[in-house]
Tab-separated table of C-alpha atoms and ligand atoms in Angstrom:
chain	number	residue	atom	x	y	z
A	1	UNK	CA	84.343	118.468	111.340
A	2	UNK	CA	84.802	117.663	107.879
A	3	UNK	CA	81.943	117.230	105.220
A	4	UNK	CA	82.903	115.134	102.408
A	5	UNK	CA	81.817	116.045	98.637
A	6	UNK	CA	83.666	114.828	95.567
A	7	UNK	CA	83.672	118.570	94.292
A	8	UNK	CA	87.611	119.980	93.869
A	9	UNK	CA	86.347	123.314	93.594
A	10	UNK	CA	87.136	125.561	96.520
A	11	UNK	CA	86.711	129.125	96.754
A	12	UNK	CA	90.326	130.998	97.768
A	13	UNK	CA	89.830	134.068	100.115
A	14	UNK	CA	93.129	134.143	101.329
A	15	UNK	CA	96.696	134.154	99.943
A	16	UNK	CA	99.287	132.042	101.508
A	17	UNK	CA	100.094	132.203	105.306
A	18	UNK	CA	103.606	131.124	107.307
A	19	UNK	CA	103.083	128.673	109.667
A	20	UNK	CA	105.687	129.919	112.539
A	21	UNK	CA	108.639	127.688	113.296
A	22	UNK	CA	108.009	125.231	116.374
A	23	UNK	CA	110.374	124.950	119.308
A	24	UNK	CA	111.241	121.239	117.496
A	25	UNK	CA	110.967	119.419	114.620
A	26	UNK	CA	110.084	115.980	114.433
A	27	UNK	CA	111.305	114.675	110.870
A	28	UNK	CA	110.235	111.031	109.490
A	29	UNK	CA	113.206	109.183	108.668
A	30	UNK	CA	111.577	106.063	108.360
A	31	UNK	CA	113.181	103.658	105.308
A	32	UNK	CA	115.654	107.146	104.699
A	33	UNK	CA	119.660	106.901	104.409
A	34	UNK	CA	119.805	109.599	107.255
A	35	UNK	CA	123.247	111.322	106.589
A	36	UNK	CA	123.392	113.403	110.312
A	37	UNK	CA	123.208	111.722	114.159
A	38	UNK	CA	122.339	112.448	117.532
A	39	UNK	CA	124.073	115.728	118.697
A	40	UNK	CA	124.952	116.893	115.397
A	41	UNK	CA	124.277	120.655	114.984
A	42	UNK	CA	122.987	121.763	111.596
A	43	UNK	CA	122.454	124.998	109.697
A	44	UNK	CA	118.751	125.264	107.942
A	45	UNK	CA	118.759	123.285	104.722
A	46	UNK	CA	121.406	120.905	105.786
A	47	UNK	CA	121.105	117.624	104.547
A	48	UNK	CA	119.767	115.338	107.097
A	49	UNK	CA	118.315	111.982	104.593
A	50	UNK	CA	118.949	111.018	101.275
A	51	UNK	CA	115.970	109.092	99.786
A	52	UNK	CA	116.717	105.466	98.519
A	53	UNK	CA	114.967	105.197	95.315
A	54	UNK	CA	116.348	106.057	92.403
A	55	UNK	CA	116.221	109.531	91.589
A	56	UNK	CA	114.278	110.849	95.355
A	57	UNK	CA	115.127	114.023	96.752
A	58	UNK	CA	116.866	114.548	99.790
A	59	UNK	CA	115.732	116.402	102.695
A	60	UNK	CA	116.792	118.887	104.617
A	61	UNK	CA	116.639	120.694	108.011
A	62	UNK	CA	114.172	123.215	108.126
A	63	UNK	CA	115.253	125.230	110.674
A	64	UNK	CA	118.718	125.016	112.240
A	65	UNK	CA	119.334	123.536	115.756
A	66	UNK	CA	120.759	120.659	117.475
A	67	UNK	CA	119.566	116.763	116.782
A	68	UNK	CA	117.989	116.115	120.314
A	69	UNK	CA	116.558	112.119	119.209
A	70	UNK	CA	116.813	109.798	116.447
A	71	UNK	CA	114.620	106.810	115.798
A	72	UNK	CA	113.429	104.457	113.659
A	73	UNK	CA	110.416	107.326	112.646
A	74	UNK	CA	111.795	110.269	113.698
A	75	UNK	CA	114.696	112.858	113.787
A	76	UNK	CA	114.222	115.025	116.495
A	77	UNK	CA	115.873	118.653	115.640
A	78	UNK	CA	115.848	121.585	118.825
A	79	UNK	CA	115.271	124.654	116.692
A	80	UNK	CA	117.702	127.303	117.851
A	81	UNK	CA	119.542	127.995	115.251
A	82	UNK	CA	118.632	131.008	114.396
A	83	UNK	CA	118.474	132.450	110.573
A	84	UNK	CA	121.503	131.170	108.843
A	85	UNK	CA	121.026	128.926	105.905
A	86	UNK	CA	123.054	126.899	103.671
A	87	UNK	CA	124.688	128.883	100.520
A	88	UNK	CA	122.719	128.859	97.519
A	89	UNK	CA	123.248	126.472	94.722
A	90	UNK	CA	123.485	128.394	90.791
A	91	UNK	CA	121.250	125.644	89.343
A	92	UNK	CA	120.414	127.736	85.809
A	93	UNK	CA	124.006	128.116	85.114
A	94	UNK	CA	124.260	124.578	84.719
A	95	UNK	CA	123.518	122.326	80.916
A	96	UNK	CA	121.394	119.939	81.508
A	97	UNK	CA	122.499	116.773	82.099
A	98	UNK	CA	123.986	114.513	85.056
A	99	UNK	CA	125.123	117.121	86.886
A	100	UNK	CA	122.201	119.257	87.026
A	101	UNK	CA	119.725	116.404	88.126
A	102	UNK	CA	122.168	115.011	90.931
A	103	UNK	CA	122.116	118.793	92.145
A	104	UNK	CA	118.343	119.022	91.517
A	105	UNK	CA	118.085	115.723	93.702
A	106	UNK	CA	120.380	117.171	96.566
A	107	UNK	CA	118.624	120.168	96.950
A	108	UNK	CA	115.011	117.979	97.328
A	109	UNK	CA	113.579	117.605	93.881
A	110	UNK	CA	112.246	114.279	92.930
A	111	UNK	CA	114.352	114.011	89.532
A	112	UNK	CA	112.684	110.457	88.590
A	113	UNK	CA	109.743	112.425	86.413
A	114	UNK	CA	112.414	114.782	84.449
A	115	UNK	CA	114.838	111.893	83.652
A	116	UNK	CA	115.270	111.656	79.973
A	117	UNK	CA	113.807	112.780	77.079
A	118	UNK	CA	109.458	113.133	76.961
A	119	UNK	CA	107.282	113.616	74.171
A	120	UNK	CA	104.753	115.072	76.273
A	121	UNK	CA	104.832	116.849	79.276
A	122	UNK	CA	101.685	117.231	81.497
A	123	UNK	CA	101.264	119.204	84.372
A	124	UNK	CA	98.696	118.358	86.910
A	125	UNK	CA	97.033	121.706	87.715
A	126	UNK	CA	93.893	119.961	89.622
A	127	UNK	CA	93.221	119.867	93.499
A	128	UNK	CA	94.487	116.942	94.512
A	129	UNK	CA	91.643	115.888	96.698
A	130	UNK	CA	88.437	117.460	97.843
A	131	UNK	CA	88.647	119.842	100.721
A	132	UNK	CA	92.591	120.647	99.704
A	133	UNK	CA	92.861	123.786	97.704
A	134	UNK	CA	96.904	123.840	97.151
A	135	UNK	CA	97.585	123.607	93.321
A	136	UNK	CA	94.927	126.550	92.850
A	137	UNK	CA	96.320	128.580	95.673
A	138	UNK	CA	99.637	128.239	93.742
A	139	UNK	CA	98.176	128.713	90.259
A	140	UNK	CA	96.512	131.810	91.541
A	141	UNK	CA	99.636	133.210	93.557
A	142	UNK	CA	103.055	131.431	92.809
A	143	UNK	CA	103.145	132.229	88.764
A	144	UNK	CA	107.014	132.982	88.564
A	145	UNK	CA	107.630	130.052	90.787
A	146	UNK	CA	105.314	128.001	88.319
A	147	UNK	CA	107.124	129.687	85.136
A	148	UNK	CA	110.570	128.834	86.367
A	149	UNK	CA	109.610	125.034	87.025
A	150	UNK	CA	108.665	124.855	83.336
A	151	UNK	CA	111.455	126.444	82.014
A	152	UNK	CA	113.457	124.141	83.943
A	153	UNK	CA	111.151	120.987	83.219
A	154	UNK	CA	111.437	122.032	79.560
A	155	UNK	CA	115.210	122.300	79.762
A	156	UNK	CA	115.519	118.762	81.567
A	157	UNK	CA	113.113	116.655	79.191
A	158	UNK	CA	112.653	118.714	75.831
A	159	UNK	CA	109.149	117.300	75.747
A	160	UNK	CA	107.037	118.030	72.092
A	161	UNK	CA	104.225	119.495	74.214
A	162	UNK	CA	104.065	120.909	77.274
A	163	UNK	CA	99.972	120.755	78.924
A	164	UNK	CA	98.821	122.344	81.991
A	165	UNK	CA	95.469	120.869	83.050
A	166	UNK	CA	93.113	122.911	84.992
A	167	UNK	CA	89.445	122.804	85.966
A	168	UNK	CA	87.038	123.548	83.006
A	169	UNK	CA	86.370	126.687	82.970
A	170	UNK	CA	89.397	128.289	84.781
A	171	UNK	CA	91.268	131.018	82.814
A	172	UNK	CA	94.735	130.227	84.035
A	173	UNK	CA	98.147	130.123	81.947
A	174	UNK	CA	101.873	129.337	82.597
A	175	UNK	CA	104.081	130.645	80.017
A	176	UNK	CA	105.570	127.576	78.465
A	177	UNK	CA	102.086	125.077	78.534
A	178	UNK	CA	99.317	125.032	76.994
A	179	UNK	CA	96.669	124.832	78.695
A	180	UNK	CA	93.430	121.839	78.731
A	181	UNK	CA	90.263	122.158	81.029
A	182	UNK	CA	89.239	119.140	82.343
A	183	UNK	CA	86.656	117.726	84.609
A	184	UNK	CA	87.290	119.134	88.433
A	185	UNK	CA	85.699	116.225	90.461
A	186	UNK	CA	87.606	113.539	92.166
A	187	UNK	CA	89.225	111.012	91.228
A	188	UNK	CA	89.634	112.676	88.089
A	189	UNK	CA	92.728	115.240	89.666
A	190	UNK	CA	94.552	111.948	90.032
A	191	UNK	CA	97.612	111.713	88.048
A	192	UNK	CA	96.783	108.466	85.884
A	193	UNK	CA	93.330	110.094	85.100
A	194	UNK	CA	94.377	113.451	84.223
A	195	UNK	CA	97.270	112.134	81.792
A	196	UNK	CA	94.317	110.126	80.106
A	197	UNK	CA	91.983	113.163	79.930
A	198	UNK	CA	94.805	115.320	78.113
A	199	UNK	CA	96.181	112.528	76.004
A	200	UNK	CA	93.518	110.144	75.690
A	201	UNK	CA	95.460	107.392	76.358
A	202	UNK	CA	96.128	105.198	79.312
A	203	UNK	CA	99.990	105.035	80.616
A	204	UNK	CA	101.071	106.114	77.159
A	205	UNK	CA	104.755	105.814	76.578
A	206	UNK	CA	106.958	109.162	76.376
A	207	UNK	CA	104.193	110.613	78.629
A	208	UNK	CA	105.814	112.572	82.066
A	209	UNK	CA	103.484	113.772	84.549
A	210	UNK	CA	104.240	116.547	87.306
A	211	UNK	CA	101.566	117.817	89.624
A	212	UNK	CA	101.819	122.265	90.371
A	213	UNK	CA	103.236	121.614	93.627
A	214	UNK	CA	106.059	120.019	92.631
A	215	UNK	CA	106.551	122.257	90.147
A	216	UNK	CA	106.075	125.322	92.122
A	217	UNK	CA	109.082	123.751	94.420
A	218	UNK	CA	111.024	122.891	91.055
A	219	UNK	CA	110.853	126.597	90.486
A	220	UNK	CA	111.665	127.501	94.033
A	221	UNK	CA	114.555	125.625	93.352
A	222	UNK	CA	115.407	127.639	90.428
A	223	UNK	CA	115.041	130.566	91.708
A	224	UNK	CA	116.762	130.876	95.204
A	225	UNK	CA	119.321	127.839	95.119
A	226	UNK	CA	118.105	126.577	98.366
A	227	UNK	CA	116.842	123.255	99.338
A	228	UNK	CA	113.056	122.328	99.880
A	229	UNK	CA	112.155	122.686	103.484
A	230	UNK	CA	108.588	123.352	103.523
A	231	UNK	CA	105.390	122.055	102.362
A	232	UNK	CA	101.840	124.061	101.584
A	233	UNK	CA	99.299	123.115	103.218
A	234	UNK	CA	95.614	123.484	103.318
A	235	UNK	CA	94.190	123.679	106.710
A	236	UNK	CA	90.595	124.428	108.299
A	237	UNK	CA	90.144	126.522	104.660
A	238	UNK	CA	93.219	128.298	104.388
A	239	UNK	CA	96.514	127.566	102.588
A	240	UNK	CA	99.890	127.590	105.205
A	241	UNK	CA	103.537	127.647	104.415
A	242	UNK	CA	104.570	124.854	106.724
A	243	UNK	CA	108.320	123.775	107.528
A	244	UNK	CA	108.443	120.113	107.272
A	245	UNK	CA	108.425	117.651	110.263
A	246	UNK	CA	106.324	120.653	111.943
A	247	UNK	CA	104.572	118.261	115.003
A	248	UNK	CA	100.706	118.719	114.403
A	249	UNK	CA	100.550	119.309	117.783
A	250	UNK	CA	102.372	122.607	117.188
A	251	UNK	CA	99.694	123.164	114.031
A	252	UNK	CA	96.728	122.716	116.379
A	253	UNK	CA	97.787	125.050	119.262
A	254	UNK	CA	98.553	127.660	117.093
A	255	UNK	CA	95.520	127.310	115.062
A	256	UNK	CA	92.894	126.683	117.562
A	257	UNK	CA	91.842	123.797	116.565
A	258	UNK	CA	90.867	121.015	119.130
A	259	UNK	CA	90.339	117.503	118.388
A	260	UNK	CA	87.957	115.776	120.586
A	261	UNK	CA	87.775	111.858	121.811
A	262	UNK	CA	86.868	109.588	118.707
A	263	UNK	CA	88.027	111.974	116.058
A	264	UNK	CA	91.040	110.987	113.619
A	265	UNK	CA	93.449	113.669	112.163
A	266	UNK	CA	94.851	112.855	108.821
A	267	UNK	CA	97.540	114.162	107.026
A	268	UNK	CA	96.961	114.440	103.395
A	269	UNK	CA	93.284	114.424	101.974
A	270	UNK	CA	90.219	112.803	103.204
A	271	UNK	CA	90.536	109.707	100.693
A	272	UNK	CA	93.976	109.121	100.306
A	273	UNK	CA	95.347	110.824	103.468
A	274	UNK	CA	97.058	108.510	106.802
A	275	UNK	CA	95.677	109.172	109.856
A	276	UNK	CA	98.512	109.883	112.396
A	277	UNK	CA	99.749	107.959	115.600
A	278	UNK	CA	100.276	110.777	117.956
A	279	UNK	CA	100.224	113.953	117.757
A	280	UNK	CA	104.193	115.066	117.902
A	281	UNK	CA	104.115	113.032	114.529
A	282	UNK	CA	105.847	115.990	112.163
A	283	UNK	CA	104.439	116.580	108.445
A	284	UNK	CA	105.775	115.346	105.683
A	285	UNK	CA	106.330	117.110	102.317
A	286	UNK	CA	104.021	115.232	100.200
A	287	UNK	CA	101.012	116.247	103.011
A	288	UNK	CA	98.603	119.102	101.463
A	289	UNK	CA	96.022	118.594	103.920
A	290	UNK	CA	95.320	118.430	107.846
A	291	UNK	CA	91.324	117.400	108.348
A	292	UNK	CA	89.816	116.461	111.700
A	293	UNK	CA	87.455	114.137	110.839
A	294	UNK	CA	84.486	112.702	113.292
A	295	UNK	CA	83.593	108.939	113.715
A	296	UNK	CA	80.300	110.603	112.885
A	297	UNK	CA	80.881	112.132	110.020
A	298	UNK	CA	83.115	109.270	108.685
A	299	UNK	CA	83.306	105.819	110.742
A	300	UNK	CA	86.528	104.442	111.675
A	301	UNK	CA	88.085	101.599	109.379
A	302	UNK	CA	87.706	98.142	111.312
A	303	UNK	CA	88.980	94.880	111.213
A	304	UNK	CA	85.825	93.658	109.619
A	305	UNK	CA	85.074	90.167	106.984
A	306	UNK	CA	83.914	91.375	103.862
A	307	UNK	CA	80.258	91.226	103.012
A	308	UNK	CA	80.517	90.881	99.658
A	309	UNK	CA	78.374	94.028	98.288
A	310	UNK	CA	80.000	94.853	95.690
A	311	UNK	CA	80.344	98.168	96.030
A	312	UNK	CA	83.994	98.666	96.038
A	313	UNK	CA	84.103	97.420	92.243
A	314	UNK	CA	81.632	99.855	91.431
A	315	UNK	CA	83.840	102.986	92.629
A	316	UNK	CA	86.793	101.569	91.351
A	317	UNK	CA	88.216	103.703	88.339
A	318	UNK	CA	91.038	101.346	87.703
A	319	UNK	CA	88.626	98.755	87.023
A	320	UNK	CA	90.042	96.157	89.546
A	321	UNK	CA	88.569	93.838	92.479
A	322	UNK	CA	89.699	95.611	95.255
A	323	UNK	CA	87.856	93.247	97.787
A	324	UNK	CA	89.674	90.488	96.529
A	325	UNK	CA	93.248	92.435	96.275
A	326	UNK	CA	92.341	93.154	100.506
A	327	UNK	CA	91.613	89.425	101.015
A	328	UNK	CA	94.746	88.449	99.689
A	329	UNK	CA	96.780	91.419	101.215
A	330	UNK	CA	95.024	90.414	104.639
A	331	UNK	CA	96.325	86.949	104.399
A	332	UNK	CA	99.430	88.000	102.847
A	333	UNK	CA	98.750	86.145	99.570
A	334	UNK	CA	100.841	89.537	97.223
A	335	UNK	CA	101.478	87.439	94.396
A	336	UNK	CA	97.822	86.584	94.287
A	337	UNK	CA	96.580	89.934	95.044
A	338	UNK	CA	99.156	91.303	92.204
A	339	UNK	CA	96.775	89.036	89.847
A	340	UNK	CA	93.944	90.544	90.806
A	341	UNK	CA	95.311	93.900	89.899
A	342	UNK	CA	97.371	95.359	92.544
A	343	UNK	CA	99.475	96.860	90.349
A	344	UNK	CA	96.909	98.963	87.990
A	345	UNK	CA	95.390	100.204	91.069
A	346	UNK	CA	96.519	104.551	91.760
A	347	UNK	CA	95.246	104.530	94.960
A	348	UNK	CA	92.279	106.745	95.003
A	349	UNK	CA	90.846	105.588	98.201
A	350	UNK	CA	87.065	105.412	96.489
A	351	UNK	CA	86.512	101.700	97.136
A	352	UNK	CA	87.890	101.736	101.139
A	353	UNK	CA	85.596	104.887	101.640
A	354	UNK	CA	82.607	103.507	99.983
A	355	UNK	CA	83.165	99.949	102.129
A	356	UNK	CA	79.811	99.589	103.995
A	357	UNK	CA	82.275	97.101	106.083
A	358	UNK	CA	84.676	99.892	106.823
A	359	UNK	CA	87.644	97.528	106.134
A	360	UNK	CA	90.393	99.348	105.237
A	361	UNK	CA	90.930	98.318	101.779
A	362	UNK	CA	93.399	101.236	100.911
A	363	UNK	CA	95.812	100.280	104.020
A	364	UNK	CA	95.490	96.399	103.125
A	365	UNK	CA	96.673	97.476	99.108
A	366	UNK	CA	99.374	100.047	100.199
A	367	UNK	CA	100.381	96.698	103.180
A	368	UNK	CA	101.104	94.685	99.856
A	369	UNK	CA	102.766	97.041	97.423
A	370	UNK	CA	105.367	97.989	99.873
A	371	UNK	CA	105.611	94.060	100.872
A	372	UNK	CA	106.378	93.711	96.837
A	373	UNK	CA	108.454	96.093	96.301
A	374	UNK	CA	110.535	95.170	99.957
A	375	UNK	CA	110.412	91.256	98.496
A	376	UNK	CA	112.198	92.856	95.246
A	377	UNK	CA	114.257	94.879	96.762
A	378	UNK	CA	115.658	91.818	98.796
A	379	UNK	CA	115.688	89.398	95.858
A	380	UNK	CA	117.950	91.947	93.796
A	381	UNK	CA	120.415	91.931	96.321
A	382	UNK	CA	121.005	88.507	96.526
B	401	SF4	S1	92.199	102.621	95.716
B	401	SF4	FE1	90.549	101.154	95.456
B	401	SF4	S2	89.062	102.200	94.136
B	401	SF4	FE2	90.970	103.319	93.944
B	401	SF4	S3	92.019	102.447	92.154
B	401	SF4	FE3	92.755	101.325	93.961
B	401	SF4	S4	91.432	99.538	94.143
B	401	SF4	FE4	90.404	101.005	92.781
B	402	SF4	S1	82.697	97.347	99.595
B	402	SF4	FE1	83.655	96.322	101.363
B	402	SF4	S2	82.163	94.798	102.020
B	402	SF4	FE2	81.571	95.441	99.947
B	402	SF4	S3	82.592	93.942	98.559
B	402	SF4	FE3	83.980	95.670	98.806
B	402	SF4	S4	85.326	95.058	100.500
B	402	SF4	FE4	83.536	93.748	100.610
């Protein structure tokens, strides 16, 4: 059972374990190009999806094997095929440029932050939620990972200044950064807050931001050639090496771990994290976390009218109405909602977690920013 505290500070015992492969993968191809089909054999690190957006990384097998299922949601991949892996790609031998981002974004890396030319670079060294320990697992134990990202993030955006922010207090360096303590409580780890507490601006211009897991995978990159096929993850208080689209089924057998009738798992963190459908849903690479939470400990969101406390525009850091952005999502009123704010809002998950309505406030704003963005998408292509 989980016990919430803002607090990012967690105390690492461990170093980093390998979560062993599971008899199947179950990857989310949901709104992915998916570049492989039913039957298809493939060789770990294959290409499987490429990502839509501008600049997304693709991803890859991680493990070879034989695509069993394909779906709307999921690719289903039957791991037997045993230890070969795709050849390596010489990424350092290449200038930077065109060429080296479109191999960057083949091999997984999300090239969108090191497009261009920055004036400051600043690299989110924070937890990224309470409870989730990642970034200082990998400050602590993936240094020449972490070194070869910024040489390669320096290379790609030849930024003025290069800042690694860490809690206050922490000794911690990365050749190439220099490095700014700042307050280790959430929401403050957040991206938009952290580039504020290092620059002292909001969304300043010229500003990149890059969190250490990212980084550490940028560097992985570097290092090896090979595509990004796992994620790190911080479960029951310990940091794993997991292969992504691992079923959390296959994570809670392994581990022990039993969830019992009228608790949720999430993926991710405890404010910002999804709870999951079923449990041969696979993990994705942008999930640090697995928490099994109790209706207890945390009550379940509900389709509940809002009372009108208040409270959620107390917690909110951005500043915006998020009951009102919900009514309008609810109703699907986006434009409205987008006038209310929508758009300044990162996503923290305070205000839905502080509801004393449990309405889910963070699904309703997430329901109308992907509606936007779909309702763009469409209008640009006719
Ligand atoms: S998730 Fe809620 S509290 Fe957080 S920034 Fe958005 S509207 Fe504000
Ligand atoms: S916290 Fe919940 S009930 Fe209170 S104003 Fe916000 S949305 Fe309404």
């Amino acid at each position: 059972m989980l016990k919430i505290h803002y607090s990012l500070d967690f105390e690492l015992t461990n170093s980093i374990r390998d979560m062993a492969l599971p008899e199947e993968l179950h990857i989310q191809v949901r709104n992915l190009i998916l570049k492989t089909k039913k039957g298809s054999v493939l060789t770990k690190g294959d290409v499987i999806a490429e990502h839509p957006a501008p600049g997304g990384g693709a991803f890859h097998a991680a493990a070879g094997g034989k695509v069993t299922g394909v779906n709307y949601h999921n690719l289903v991949v039957n791991c037997t095929g045993g230890d070969e892996t795709v050849s390596p790609v010489d990424v350092n031998s290449m200038g930077k440029g065109t060429e080296l981002l479109r191999t960057l974004q083949s091999l997984g890396v999300d090239v969108a932050p090191l497009t261009g030319k920055a004036e400051v670079l600043v690299i989110n060294g924070l937890n990224p939620e309470p409870g989730v320990s990642v970034a200082q697992q990998l400050l602590r134990d993936g240094r020449e990972e972490l070194r070869a990202g910024v040489a390669l993030a320096r290379k790609l955006l030849s930024p003025n200044r290069a800042v690694l922010a860490v809690p206050k207090g922490e000794q911690v360096a990365i050749h190439g950064a220099e490095t700014v303590g700042i307050r280790a409580k959430y929401p403050y780890s957040l991206d938009a807050l952290v580039v504020r507490a290092v620059t002292g601006k909001e969304f300043p211009e010229g500003t990149r931001v890059i969190n250490v897991m990212d980084l550490y995978d940028l560097g992985r990159v570097a290092l090896t050639g090979l595509p990004i096929t796992e994620t790190l993850m911080t479960i029951a208080g310990h940091n794993y090496r997991v292969p992504i689209g691992t079923p959390v089924r296959h994570i809670l057998d392994l581990l022990g771990l039993v969830a019992g009738p009228g608790d949720t798992i999430v993926l991710g963190g405890p404010f910002r994290g999804e709870a999951i459908y079923s449990l041969d849903e696979g993990v994705k690479k942008t999930d640090y976390g697995l928490f099994i939470t109790s209706s207890d400990a945390i009550p379940a969101v509900q389709d509940a009218a809002c009372i009108n406390c208040g409270e959620c525009v107390l917690q909110c850091p951005a500043r915006v109405q998020p009951h009102l952005i919900s009514r309008c999502a609810e109703y699907e009123r986006f434009e409205e909602a987008e006038r209310y704010g929508l758009n300044s809002c990162f996503e923290c998950g305070l205000c839905a977690f502080n509801c004393f309505a449990r309405r889910p406030l963070l699904q309703y704003i997430r329901f109308a920013k992907a509606q936007l963005k779909a309702k763009g998408q469409q209008d640009a292509q006719v």
